[in-house]
PDB file of N, CA and C in Angstrom:
ATOM      1  N   ILE A1108     114.565  96.616  96.688  1.00  0.00           N
ATOM      2  CA  ILE A1108     115.998  96.844  96.727  1.00  0.00           C
ATOM      3  C   ILE A1108     116.423  96.905  98.183  1.00  0.00           C
ATOM      4  N   THR A1109     117.412  96.100  98.534  1.00  0.00           N
ATOM      5  CA  THR A1109     117.933  96.117  99.899  1.00  0.00           C
ATOM      6  C   THR A1109     119.279  96.813  99.991  1.00  0.00           C
ATOM      7  N   HIS A1110     120.003  96.900  98.881  1.00  0.00           N
ATOM      8  CA  HIS A1110     121.300  97.580  98.861  1.00  0.00           C
ATOM      9  C   HIS A1110     121.636  97.928  97.416  1.00  0.00           C
ATOM     10  N   PHE A1111     122.254  99.069  97.248  1.00  0.00           N
ATOM     11  CA  PHE A1111     122.681  99.458  95.911  1.00  0.00           C
ATOM     12  C   PHE A1111     123.980 100.231  96.033  1.00  0.00           C
ATOM     13  N   GLU A1112     124.963  99.876  95.233  1.00  0.00           N
ATOM     14  CA  GLU A1112     126.249 100.567  95.220  1.00  0.00           C
ATOM     15  C   GLU A1112     126.629 100.841  93.776  1.00  0.00           C
ATOM     16  N   GLU A1113     126.745 102.109  93.428  1.00  0.00           N
ATOM     17  CA  GLU A1113     127.083 102.505  92.064  1.00  0.00           C
ATOM     18  C   GLU A1113     128.581 102.445  91.860  1.00  0.00           C
ATOM     19  N   ARG A1114     129.035 101.583  91.008  1.00  0.00           N
ATOM     20  CA  ARG A1114     130.432 101.444  90.604  1.00  0.00           C
ATOM     21  C   ARG A1114     131.435 101.702  91.726  1.00  0.00           C
ATOM     22  N   PRO A1115     131.652 100.721  92.566  1.00  0.00           N
ATOM     23  CA  PRO A1115     132.644 100.909  93.629  1.00  0.00           C
ATOM     24  C   PRO A1115     134.035 101.123  93.038  1.00  0.00           C
ATOM     25  N   SER A1116     134.903 101.793  93.789  1.00  0.00           N
ATOM     26  CA  SER A1116     136.247 102.069  93.274  1.00  0.00           C
ATOM     27  C   SER A1116     137.045 100.792  93.065  1.00  0.00           C
ATOM     28  N   LYS A1117     136.783  99.774  93.890  1.00  0.00           N
ATOM     29  CA  LYS A1117     137.435  98.480  93.718  1.00  0.00           C
ATOM     30  C   LYS A1117     136.349  97.405  93.651  1.00  0.00           C
ATOM     31  N   ALA A1118     136.269  96.722  92.545  1.00  0.00           N
ATOM     32  CA  ALA A1118     135.241  95.692  92.364  1.00  0.00           C
ATOM     33  C   ALA A1118     135.579  94.438  93.159  1.00  0.00           C
ATOM     34  N   ASP A1119     134.560  93.879  93.839  1.00  0.00           N
ATOM     35  CA  ASP A1119     134.730  92.633  94.587  1.00  0.00           C
ATOM     36  C   ASP A1119     134.514  91.406  93.714  1.00  0.00           C
ATOM     37  N   SER A1120     133.900  91.606  92.551  1.00  0.00           N
ATOM     38  CA  SER A1120     133.621  90.486  91.656  1.00  0.00           C
ATOM     39  C   SER A1120     133.490  91.026  90.234  1.00  0.00           C
ATOM     40  N   TYR A1121     133.231  90.124  89.329  1.00  0.00           N
ATOM     41  CA  TYR A1121     133.035  90.509  87.936  1.00  0.00           C
ATOM     42  C   TYR A1121     131.560  90.449  87.549  1.00  0.00           C
ATOM     43  N   VAL A1122     130.676  90.475  88.528  1.00  0.00           N
ATOM     44  CA  VAL A1122     129.239  90.413  88.305  1.00  0.00           C
ATOM     45  C   VAL A1122     128.740  91.809  87.942  1.00  0.00           C
ATOM     46  N   ILE A1123     127.858  91.870  86.959  1.00  0.00           N
ATOM     47  CA  ILE A1123     127.258  93.141  86.569  1.00  0.00           C
ATOM     48  C   ILE A1123     125.749  93.019  86.645  1.00  0.00           C
ATOM     49  N   ASN A1124     125.072  94.134  86.614  1.00  0.00           N
ATOM     50  CA  ASN A1124     123.622  94.159  86.601  1.00  0.00           C
ATOM     51  C   ASN A1124     123.158  94.454  85.180  1.00  0.00           C
ATOM     52  N   ALA A1125     122.296  93.629  84.677  1.00  0.00           N
ATOM     53  CA  ALA A1125     121.679  93.870  83.380  1.00  0.00           C
ATOM     54  C   ALA A1125     120.302  93.237  83.442  1.00  0.00           C
ATOM     55  N   GLY A1126     119.293  94.026  83.236  1.00  0.00           N
ATOM     56  CA  GLY A1126     117.981  93.427  83.357  1.00  0.00           C
ATOM     57  C   GLY A1126     116.865  94.332  82.899  1.00  0.00           C
ATOM     58  N   ILE A1127     115.685  93.809  83.064  1.00  0.00           N
ATOM     59  CA  ILE A1127     114.451  94.520  82.770  1.00  0.00           C
ATOM     60  C   ILE A1127     113.746  94.709  84.096  1.00  0.00           C
ATOM     61  N   TYR A1128     113.272  95.905  84.349  1.00  0.00           N
ATOM     62  CA  TYR A1128     112.639  96.206  85.623  1.00  0.00           C
ATOM     63  C   TYR A1128     111.137  96.364  85.440  1.00  0.00           C
ATOM     64  N   CYS A1129     110.403  95.867  86.397  1.00  0.00           N
ATOM     65  CA  CYS A1129     108.949  96.001  86.412  1.00  0.00           C
ATOM     66  C   CYS A1129     108.589  96.706  87.719  1.00  0.00           C
ATOM     67  N   PHE A1130     108.072  97.913  87.631  1.00  0.00           N
ATOM     68  CA  PHE A1130     107.756  98.709  88.808  1.00  0.00           C
ATOM     69  C   PHE A1130     106.252  98.902  88.934  1.00  0.00           C
ATOM     70  N   SER A1131     105.810  99.108  90.160  1.00  0.00           N
ATOM     71  CA  SER A1131     104.418  99.497  90.375  1.00  0.00           C
ATOM     72  C   SER A1131     104.312 101.000  90.120  1.00  0.00           C
ATOM     73  N   PRO A1132     103.111 101.512  89.938  1.00  0.00           N
ATOM     74  CA  PRO A1132     102.958 102.943  89.660  1.00  0.00           C
ATOM     75  C   PRO A1132     103.534 103.853  90.752  1.00  0.00           C
ATOM     76  N   THR A1133     103.724 103.351  91.964  1.00  0.00           N
ATOM     77  CA  THR A1133     104.283 104.187  93.033  1.00  0.00           C
ATOM     78  C   THR A1133     105.718 104.610  92.746  1.00  0.00           C
ATOM     79  N   ILE A1134     106.367 103.983  91.790  1.00  0.00           N
ATOM     80  CA  ILE A1134     107.740 104.357  91.443  1.00  0.00           C
ATOM     81  C   ILE A1134     107.806 105.817  91.011  1.00  0.00           C
ATOM     82  N   TYR A1135     106.718 106.339  90.462  1.00  0.00           N
ATOM     83  CA  TYR A1135     106.724 107.721  89.986  1.00  0.00           C
ATOM     84  C   TYR A1135     106.906 108.731  91.116  1.00  0.00           C
ATOM     85  N   SER A1136     106.623 108.346  92.351  1.00  0.00           N
ATOM     86  CA  SER A1136     106.856 109.257  93.475  1.00  0.00           C
ATOM     87  C   SER A1136     108.346 109.404  93.770  1.00  0.00           C
ATOM     88  N   PHE A1137     109.175 108.513  93.235  1.00  0.00           N
ATOM     89  CA  PHE A1137     110.618 108.573  93.427  1.00  0.00           C
ATOM     90  C   PHE A1137     111.337 109.203  92.233  1.00  0.00           C
ATOM     91  N   ILE A1138     110.598 109.455  91.170  1.00  0.00           N
ATOM     92  CA  ILE A1138     111.191 109.999  89.950  1.00  0.00           C
ATOM     93  C   ILE A1138     110.786 111.458  89.819  1.00  0.00           C
ATOM     94  N   GLY A1139     111.772 112.316  89.648  1.00  0.00           N
ATOM     95  CA  GLY A1139     111.506 113.741  89.506  1.00  0.00           C
ATOM     96  C   GLY A1139     111.034 114.097  88.109  1.00  0.00           C
ATOM     97  N   PRO A1140     110.736 115.383  87.889  1.00  0.00           N
ATOM     98  CA  PRO A1140     110.219 115.815  86.593  1.00  0.00           C
ATOM     99  C   PRO A1140     111.269 115.840  85.488  1.00  0.00           C
ATOM    100  N   LYS A1141     112.547 115.832  85.851  1.00  0.00           N
ATOM    101  CA  LYS A1141     113.606 115.847  84.844  1.00  0.00           C
ATOM    102  C   LYS A1141     113.985 114.422  84.467  1.00  0.00           C
ATOM    103  N   ASP A1142     114.724 114.276  83.385  1.00  0.00           N
ATOM    104  CA  ASP A1142     115.266 112.963  83.029  1.00  0.00           C
ATOM    105  C   ASP A1142     116.178 112.503  84.156  1.00  0.00           C
ATOM    106  N   VAL A1143     116.078 111.224  84.491  1.00  0.00           N
ATOM    107  CA  VAL A1143     116.867 110.698  85.605  1.00  0.00           C
ATOM    108  C   VAL A1143     117.588 109.422  85.211  1.00  0.00           C
ATOM    109  N   SER A1144     118.549 109.075  85.999  1.00  0.00           N
ATOM    110  CA  SER A1144     119.231 107.792  85.885  1.00  0.00           C
ATOM    111  C   SER A1144     118.709 106.919  87.011  1.00  0.00           C
ATOM    112  N   LEU A1145     118.211 105.743  86.698  1.00  0.00           N
ATOM    113  CA  LEU A1145     117.750 104.840  87.757  1.00  0.00           C
ATOM    114  C   LEU A1145     118.863 104.575  88.752  1.00  0.00           C
ATOM    115  N   GLU A1146     120.069 104.344  88.236  1.00  0.00           N
ATOM    116  CA  GLU A1146     121.194 103.994  89.092  1.00  0.00           C
ATOM    117  C   GLU A1146     121.624 105.141  89.994  1.00  0.00           C
ATOM    118  N   ARG A1147     121.582 106.362  89.504  1.00  0.00           N
ATOM    119  CA  ARG A1147     122.073 107.501  90.291  1.00  0.00           C
ATOM    120  C   ARG A1147     120.995 108.200  91.093  1.00  0.00           C
ATOM    121  N   HIS A1148     119.747 108.189  90.624  1.00  0.00           N
ATOM    122  CA  HIS A1148     118.707 108.966  91.287  1.00  0.00           C
ATOM    123  C   HIS A1148     117.637 108.130  91.983  1.00  0.00           C
ATOM    124  N   VAL A1149     117.185 107.069  91.371  1.00  0.00           N
ATOM    125  CA  VAL A1149     116.048 106.324  91.916  1.00  0.00           C
ATOM    126  C   VAL A1149     116.484 105.197  92.845  1.00  0.00           C
ATOM    127  N   PHE A1150     117.381 104.329  92.414  1.00  0.00           N
ATOM    128  CA  PHE A1150     117.787 103.182  93.235  1.00  0.00           C
ATOM    129  C   PHE A1150     118.308 103.582  94.612  1.00  0.00           C
ATOM    130  N   PRO A1151     119.139 104.626  94.738  1.00  0.00           N
ATOM    131  CA  PRO A1151     119.590 105.002  96.077  1.00  0.00           C
ATOM    132  C   PRO A1151     118.438 105.385  97.010  1.00  0.00           C
ATOM    133  N   ARG A1152     117.379 105.960  96.487  1.00  0.00           N
ATOM    134  CA  ARG A1152     116.213 106.309  97.314  1.00  0.00           C
ATOM    135  C   ARG A1152     115.429 105.071  97.732  1.00  0.00           C
ATOM    136  N   LEU A1153     115.475 104.036  96.921  1.00  0.00           N
ATOM    137  CA  LEU A1153     114.731 102.812  97.229  1.00  0.00           C
ATOM    138  C   LEU A1153     115.492 101.880  98.165  1.00  0.00           C
ATOM    139  N   ALA A1154     116.812 102.008  98.200  1.00  0.00           N
ATOM    140  CA  ALA A1154     117.636 101.092  99.013  1.00  0.00           C
ATOM    141  C   ALA A1154     117.471 101.372 100.494  1.00  0.00           C
TER     142      ALA A1154
END
């Protein structure tokens, strides 16, 4: 991930993200013990 922006107040396009993600096991170091949102908790740490 080089950049991530969660729902900007004004959209620049009509493109959305929808996909399947494949992570290496190191992703678990970015995920806490509670339930998380990839978009709100993990992606910002990876960007």
